[in-house]
Amino acid sequence: MSRYIIIVLFCCLPLAVQASDTAQARPSPSAEAMIVDGLIVRPLTLAGTIVGTGIFIVTLPFSAMGGNVDEAGNALVMEPARATFGSCLGCLPGYGGYHYLRYQDPDDAEQPSQSR
């Protein structure tokens, strides 16, 4: 029995080493990037979220008539909100180590194509 446990642990060891290498390969943001992000980028993206929400509310009747409420809400509210709240402090696109947390709606999952 202990022989099987040793074999399983030996087989899983490369997976653990690979996972630790992946976690270390991601650089942490610098202090300058955190300052720029906290003082300039986040307030601007928060303002964009607030303005986009207002525009979404004003244009909601037209979006409802056109049948694209989800697309309008995603473009005007969710994308600015993700830019504001969806990444770590200092994780900017141009500074390396950019980590943008993306939410994928389960309804938007790609359906496998069916060939006939």
Coordinates of N, CA, C and O in Angstrom, one line a residue:
M1 N 0.8 -1.2 0.0 CA 0.0 0.0 0.0 C 0.9 1.3 0.0 O 0.6 2.2 -0.7
S2 N 1.9 1.3 0.8 CA 2.8 2.5 0.9 C 3.5 2.6 -0.4 O 3.9 3.7 -0.8
R3 N 3.8 1.5 -1.1 CA 4.5 1.6 -2.4 C 3.7 2.4 -3.4 O 4.2 3.2 -4.1
Y4 N 2.4 2.2 -3.4 CA 1.5 2.9 -4.3 C 1.4 4.4 -4.0 O 1.4 5.2 -4.9
I5 N 1.5 4.7 -2.7 CA 1.4 6.1 -2.3 C 2.7 6.8 -2.8 O 2.7 7.9 -3.3
I6 N 3.8 6.2 -2.6 CA 5.1 6.7 -3.1 C 5.1 6.9 -4.6 O 5.6 8.0 -5.1
I7 N 4.6 6.0 -5.3 CA 4.5 6.1 -6.8 C 3.6 7.3 -7.2 O 4.0 8.1 -8.0
V8 N 2.5 7.4 -6.5 CA 1.6 8.6 -6.8 C 2.2 9.9 -6.5 O 2.2 10.8 -7.3
L9 N 2.9 10.0 -5.3 CA 3.5 11.2 -5.0 C 4.7 11.6 -5.9 O 4.9 12.7 -6.3
F10 N 5.4 10.6 -6.3 CA 6.5 10.8 -7.3 C 6.0 11.3 -8.6 O 6.6 12.1 -9.3
C11 N 4.8 10.8 -9.0 CA 4.2 11.2 -10.3 C 3.7 12.6 -10.2 O 3.7 13.4 -11.2
C12 N 3.2 13.0 -9.0 CA 2.6 14.4 -8.9 C 3.6 15.4 -8.6 O 3.3 16.6 -8.7
L13 N 4.9 15.1 -8.3 CA 5.9 16.1 -8.0 C 6.2 17.0 -9.1 O 6.3 18.3 -8.8
P14 N 6.3 16.6 -10.3 CA 6.5 17.6 -11.4 C 5.4 18.6 -11.5 O 5.6 19.8 -11.9
L15 N 4.1 18.3 -11.2 CA 3.0 19.2 -11.3 C 3.2 20.3 -10.2 O 2.9 21.4 -10.5
A16 N 3.6 19.9 -9.0 CA 3.8 20.9 -8.0 C 4.9 21.8 -8.3 O 4.8 23.0 -8.0
V17 N 6.0 21.3 -8.9 CA 7.1 22.2 -9.2 C 6.7 23.2 -10.3 O 7.0 24.4 -10.3
Q18 N 5.9 22.7 -11.3 CA 5.5 23.5 -12.4 C 4.5 24.6 -11.9 O 4.6 25.8 -12.3
A19 N 3.7 24.3 -11.0 CA 2.7 25.3 -10.4 C 3.5 26.4 -9.6 O 3.1 27.6 -9.7
S20 N 4.5 26.0 -8.9 CA 5.3 27.0 -8.2 C 6.1 27.9 -9.1 O 6.2 29.1 -8.9
D21 N 6.6 27.4 -10.2 CA 7.3 28.2 -11.2 C 6.4 29.2 -11.9 O 6.7 30.3 -12.1
T22 N 5.2 28.8 -12.1 CA 4.2 29.6 -12.8 C 3.8 30.8 -11.9 O 3.7 31.9 -12.3
A23 N 3.7 30.5 -10.6 CA 3.3 31.6 -9.6 C 4.5 32.6 -9.5 O 4.2 33.8 -9.3
Q24 N 5.7 32.2 -9.6 CA 6.8 33.0 -9.4 C 7.1 33.8 -10.7 O 7.8 34.8 -10.6
A25 N 6.7 33.3 -11.8 CA 7.0 34.0 -13.1 C 6.3 35.3 -13.3 O 6.7 36.1 -14.1
R26 N 5.2 35.6 -12.5 CA 4.5 36.8 -12.6 C 5.1 37.9 -11.8 O 5.2 37.8 -10.6
P27 N 5.6 38.9 -12.4 CA 6.2 40.0 -11.6 C 5.2 40.8 -10.8 O 4.1 41.0 -11.3
S28 N 5.6 41.3 -9.7 CA 4.8 42.1 -8.9 C 4.9 43.6 -9.3 O 6.0 44.0 -9.8
P29 N 3.9 44.4 -9.2 CA 3.9 45.8 -9.7 C 4.9 46.6 -8.8 O 5.1 46.3 -7.6
S30 N 5.5 47.6 -9.5 CA 6.5 48.4 -8.8 C 5.7 49.5 -8.0 O 4.5 49.7 -8.2
A31 N 6.4 50.2 -7.1 CA 5.8 51.3 -6.3 C 5.3 52.4 -7.2 O 4.3 53.0 -7.0
E32 N 6.1 52.7 -8.3 CA 5.7 53.8 -9.2 C 4.4 53.4 -9.9 O 3.5 54.2 -10.1
A33 N 4.3 52.1 -10.3 CA 3.0 51.7 -11.0 C 1.8 51.8 -10.0 O 0.7 52.1 -10.4
M34 N 2.1 51.4 -8.8 CA 1.0 51.5 -7.8 C 0.5 52.9 -7.6 O -0.6 53.2 -7.4
I35 N 1.5 53.9 -7.5 CA 1.2 55.3 -7.3 C 0.4 55.8 -8.5 O -0.6 56.5 -8.3
V36 N 0.9 55.5 -9.7 CA 0.2 56.0 -10.9 C -1.2 55.4 -11.0 O -2.2 56.1 -11.3
D37 N -1.3 54.1 -10.7 CA -2.6 53.5 -10.7 C -3.6 54.0 -9.7 O -4.7 54.3 -10.0
G38 N -3.1 54.2 -8.5 CA -4.0 54.7 -7.4 C -4.4 56.1 -7.4 O -5.5 56.5 -7.1
L39 N -3.5 57.0 -8.0 CA -3.8 58.4 -8.0 C -4.3 58.9 -9.3 O -5.0 59.9 -9.3
I40 N -4.1 58.2 -10.4 CA -4.5 58.7 -11.7 C -5.5 57.8 -12.4 O -6.6 58.1 -12.7
V41 N -5.1 56.5 -12.6 CA -5.8 55.6 -13.4 C -7.2 55.2 -12.7 O -8.2 55.3 -13.3
R42 N -7.1 54.8 -11.5 CA -8.3 54.3 -10.8 C -9.4 55.4 -10.7 O -10.6 55.2 -10.9
P43 N -9.0 56.7 -10.3 CA -10.1 57.7 -10.2 C -10.7 58.0 -11.6 O -11.9 58.2 -11.7
L44 N -9.9 57.9 -12.7 CA -10.4 58.2 -14.0 C -11.3 57.0 -14.4 O -12.4 57.3 -15.0
T45 N -11.0 55.8 -14.1 CA -11.8 54.7 -14.5 C -13.1 54.6 -13.7 O -14.1 54.2 -14.1
L46 N -13.0 55.1 -12.4 CA -14.2 55.2 -11.6 C -15.1 56.2 -12.1 O -16.3 56.0 -12.2
A47 N -14.6 57.4 -12.5 CA -15.4 58.4 -13.2 C -16.0 57.9 -14.5 O -17.2 58.2 -14.7
G48 N -15.3 57.1 -15.2 CA -15.8 56.5 -16.4 C -17.0 55.5 -16.1 O -17.9 55.5 -16.8
T49 N -16.8 54.8 -15.0 CA -17.9 53.9 -14.6 C -19.2 54.7 -14.2 O -20.3 54.3 -14.6
I50 N -19.0 55.8 -13.5 CA -20.1 56.6 -13.1 C -20.8 57.2 -14.3 O -22.0 57.2 -14.4
V51 N -20.0 57.8 -15.2 CA -20.6 58.5 -16.4 C -21.2 57.4 -17.3 O -22.3 57.6 -17.8
G52 N -20.6 56.3 -17.4 CA -21.2 55.2 -18.3 C -22.5 54.7 -17.7 O -23.4 54.4 -18.5
T53 N -22.6 54.6 -16.4 CA -23.8 54.2 -15.8 C -24.9 55.2 -16.0 O -26.1 54.8 -16.3
G54 N -24.6 56.5 -15.9 CA -25.6 57.5 -16.2 C -26.0 57.4 -17.7 O -27.2 57.5 -18.0
I55 N -25.1 57.3 -18.6 CA -25.5 57.2 -20.0 C -26.3 55.9 -20.3 O -27.3 55.9 -21.0
F56 N -26.0 54.8 -19.6 CA -26.7 53.6 -19.7 C -28.2 53.8 -19.3 O -29.1 53.4 -19.9
I57 N -28.4 54.5 -18.2 CA -29.7 54.7 -17.6 C -30.5 55.6 -18.6 O -31.7 55.3 -18.9
V58 N -29.9 56.6 -19.1 CA -30.6 57.5 -20.0 C -30.9 56.8 -21.3 O -32.0 57.0 -21.9
T59 N -30.1 56.0 -21.8 CA -30.3 55.3 -23.1 C -31.0 54.0 -23.0 O -31.2 53.3 -24.0
L60 N -31.4 53.6 -21.7 CA -32.0 52.3 -21.5 C -33.3 52.1 -22.3 O -33.4 51.0 -22.9
P61 N -34.2 53.0 -22.4 CA -35.4 52.8 -23.2 C -35.0 52.5 -24.7 O -35.7 51.6 -25.3
F62 N -34.1 53.2 -25.2 CA -33.7 52.9 -26.6 C -33.0 51.6 -26.8 O -33.2 50.9 -27.8
S63 N -32.2 51.2 -25.8 CA -31.5 49.9 -25.9 C -32.6 48.8 -25.8 O -32.5 47.8 -26.4
A64 N -33.6 49.0 -24.9 CA -34.6 48.0 -24.8 C -35.4 47.8 -26.1 O -35.8 46.7 -26.5
M65 N -35.7 49.0 -26.7 CA -36.4 48.9 -28.0 C -35.6 48.2 -29.1 O -36.1 47.5 -29.9
G66 N -34.3 48.4 -29.0 CA -33.4 47.8 -30.0 C -33.0 46.4 -29.6 O -32.4 45.7 -30.4
G67 N -33.3 46.0 -28.4 CA -32.9 44.6 -28.0 C -31.5 44.3 -27.7 O -31.0 43.2 -27.7
N68 N -30.8 45.4 -27.3 CA -29.3 45.2 -27.0 C -29.0 45.8 -25.6 O -28.0 46.4 -25.4
V69 N -29.8 45.5 -24.6 CA -29.6 46.0 -23.3 C -28.3 45.4 -22.7 O -27.5 46.1 -22.1
D70 N -28.1 44.1 -22.9 CA -26.9 43.4 -22.4 C -25.7 44.0 -23.0 O -24.7 44.2 -22.2
E71 N -25.6 44.2 -24.3 CA -24.4 44.8 -24.9 C -24.2 46.2 -24.4 O -23.0 46.5 -24.2
A72 N -25.2 47.0 -24.3 CA -25.0 48.4 -23.8 C -24.5 48.4 -22.4 O -23.6 49.1 -22.0
G73 N -25.1 47.5 -21.5 CA -24.7 47.5 -20.1 C -23.3 47.0 -20.0 O -22.5 47.5 -19.2
N74 N -22.9 46.0 -20.9 CA -21.5 45.5 -20.8 C -20.5 46.6 -21.2 O -19.5 46.8 -20.6
A75 N -20.8 47.3 -22.3 CA -19.9 48.3 -22.8 C -19.9 49.6 -22.0 O -18.8 50.2 -21.8
L76 N -21.0 50.0 -21.4 CA -21.0 51.3 -20.7 C -20.8 51.2 -19.2 O -20.3 52.1 -18.6
V77 N -21.1 50.0 -18.6 CA -21.0 49.9 -17.2 C -19.9 48.8 -16.8 O -19.0 49.1 -16.0
M78 N -20.1 47.6 -17.4 CA -19.2 46.5 -16.9 C -17.7 46.7 -17.3 O -16.9 46.4 -16.5
E79 N -17.5 47.1 -18.5 CA -16.0 47.2 -18.9 C -15.3 48.3 -18.1 O -14.2 48.1 -17.6
P80 N -15.9 49.5 -17.9 CA -15.2 50.5 -17.0 C -15.1 50.0 -15.5 O -14.1 50.2 -14.9
A81 N -16.1 49.2 -15.1 CA -16.1 48.7 -13.7 C -15.0 47.7 -13.6 O -14.3 47.6 -12.6
R82 N -14.8 46.8 -14.6 CA -13.7 45.8 -14.6 C -12.4 46.5 -14.6 O -11.4 46.0 -13.9
A83 N -12.3 47.6 -15.3 CA -11.0 48.3 -15.4 C -10.7 49.0 -14.0 O -9.6 49.1 -13.6
T84 N -11.8 49.3 -13.3 CA -11.6 50.0 -12.0 C -11.3 49.0 -10.9 O -10.4 49.1 -10.1
F85 N -12.1 47.9 -10.8 CA -12.1 47.0 -9.7 C -11.5 45.6 -10.1 O -11.5 44.8 -9.2
G86 N -11.2 45.4 -11.3 CA -10.8 44.0 -11.7 C -9.4 43.7 -11.8 O -9.0 42.6 -12.3
S87 N -8.5 44.5 -11.3 CA -7.1 44.2 -11.4 C -6.4 44.7 -10.1 O -7.0 45.5 -9.3
C88 N -5.2 44.1 -9.8 CA -4.6 44.5 -8.6 C -4.0 45.9 -8.7 O -3.9 46.5 -9.8
L89 N -3.7 46.6 -7.6 CA -3.2 47.9 -7.6 C -1.8 47.9 -8.2 O -0.9 47.2 -7.8
G90 N -1.6 48.7 -9.2 CA -0.4 48.8 -9.9 C -0.2 47.9 -11.1 O 0.7 47.9 -11.9
C91 N -1.2 47.0 -11.4 CA -1.2 46.1 -12.5 C -1.7 46.9 -13.7 O -2.9 46.8 -14.0
L92 N -0.9 47.6 -14.4 CA -1.2 48.4 -15.6 C -0.8 47.7 -16.8 O 0.2 47.0 -16.8
P93 N -1.5 47.9 -18.0 CA -1.2 47.2 -19.2 C 0.3 47.5 -19.7 O 0.9 46.6 -20.2
G94 N 0.8 48.7 -19.5 CA 2.1 49.0 -20.0 C 3.3 48.7 -19.0 O 4.5 48.8 -19.4
Y95 N 3.0 48.2 -17.8 CA 4.1 48.1 -16.8 C 4.5 46.6 -16.6 O 5.2 46.4 -15.7
G96 N 3.9 45.7 -17.3 CA 4.2 44.3 -17.1 C 3.5 43.8 -15.8 O 3.2 44.5 -14.9
G97 N 3.2 42.5 -15.8 CA 2.5 41.9 -14.7 C 1.1 42.3 -14.6 O 0.5 42.3 -13.6
Y98 N 0.5 42.6 -15.8 CA -0.9 43.1 -15.8 C -1.8 41.9 -15.6 O -1.8 40.9 -16.4
H99 N -2.6 42.0 -14.6 CA -3.6 40.9 -14.3 C -4.9 41.5 -14.3 O -5.3 42.2 -13.4
Y100 N -5.7 41.2 -15.3 CA -7.1 41.7 -15.4 C -8.0 40.5 -15.2 O -8.0 39.6 -15.9
L101 N -8.8 40.6 -14.2 CA -9.7 39.6 -13.8 C -10.9 39.7 -14.7 O -11.6 40.7 -14.7
R102 N -11.2 38.7 -15.5 CA -12.3 38.7 -16.5 C -13.4 37.8 -15.9 O -13.2 36.7 -15.5
Y103 N -14.6 38.4 -16.0 CA -15.8 37.6 -15.7 C -16.4 37.1 -17.0 O -16.6 37.9 -17.9
Q104 N -16.6 35.8 -17.1 CA -17.2 35.2 -18.3 C -18.6 34.8 -17.9 O -18.8 33.9 -17.0
D105 N -19.6 35.4 -18.5 CA -21.0 35.0 -18.3 C -21.2 33.6 -18.8 O -20.8 33.2 -19.9
P106 N -21.8 32.7 -18.0 CA -22.0 31.3 -18.4 C -22.8 31.2 -19.7 O -22.7 30.3 -20.5
D107 N -23.7 32.2 -19.9 CA -24.6 32.2 -21.1 C -23.8 32.5 -22.3 O -24.2 32.2 -23.4
D108 N -22.6 33.2 -22.2 CA -21.8 33.6 -23.3 C -20.8 32.5 -23.7 O -20.0 32.8 -24.6
A109 N -20.8 31.4 -23.0 CA -19.8 30.4 -23.3 C -20.0 29.9 -24.7 O -21.1 29.8 -25.2
E110 N -18.9 29.6 -25.4 CA -18.9 29.2 -26.8 C -19.6 27.8 -26.9 O -19.2 26.9 -26.2
Q111 N -20.5 27.7 -27.8 CA -21.1 26.5 -28.0 C -20.4 25.7 -29.1 O -19.9 26.3 -30.0
P112 N -20.2 24.4 -28.9 CA -19.5 23.7 -29.9 C -20.3 23.7 -31.2 O -21.5 23.6 -31.3
S113 N -19.5 23.9 -32.3 CA -20.2 23.9 -33.6 C -20.6 22.5 -34.1 O -19.9 21.6 -33.9
Q114 N -21.7 22.4 -34.7 CA -22.2 21.2 -35.1 C -22.2 21.1 -36.6 O -22.7 22.0 -37.3
S115 N -21.5 20.2 -37.2 CA -21.4 20.1 -38.6 C -22.4 19.1 -39.1 O -22.7 18.1 -38.4
R116 N -23.0 19.4 -40.2 CA -24.0 18.5 -40.8 C -23.5 17.8 -42.0 O -22.8 18.1 -42.8

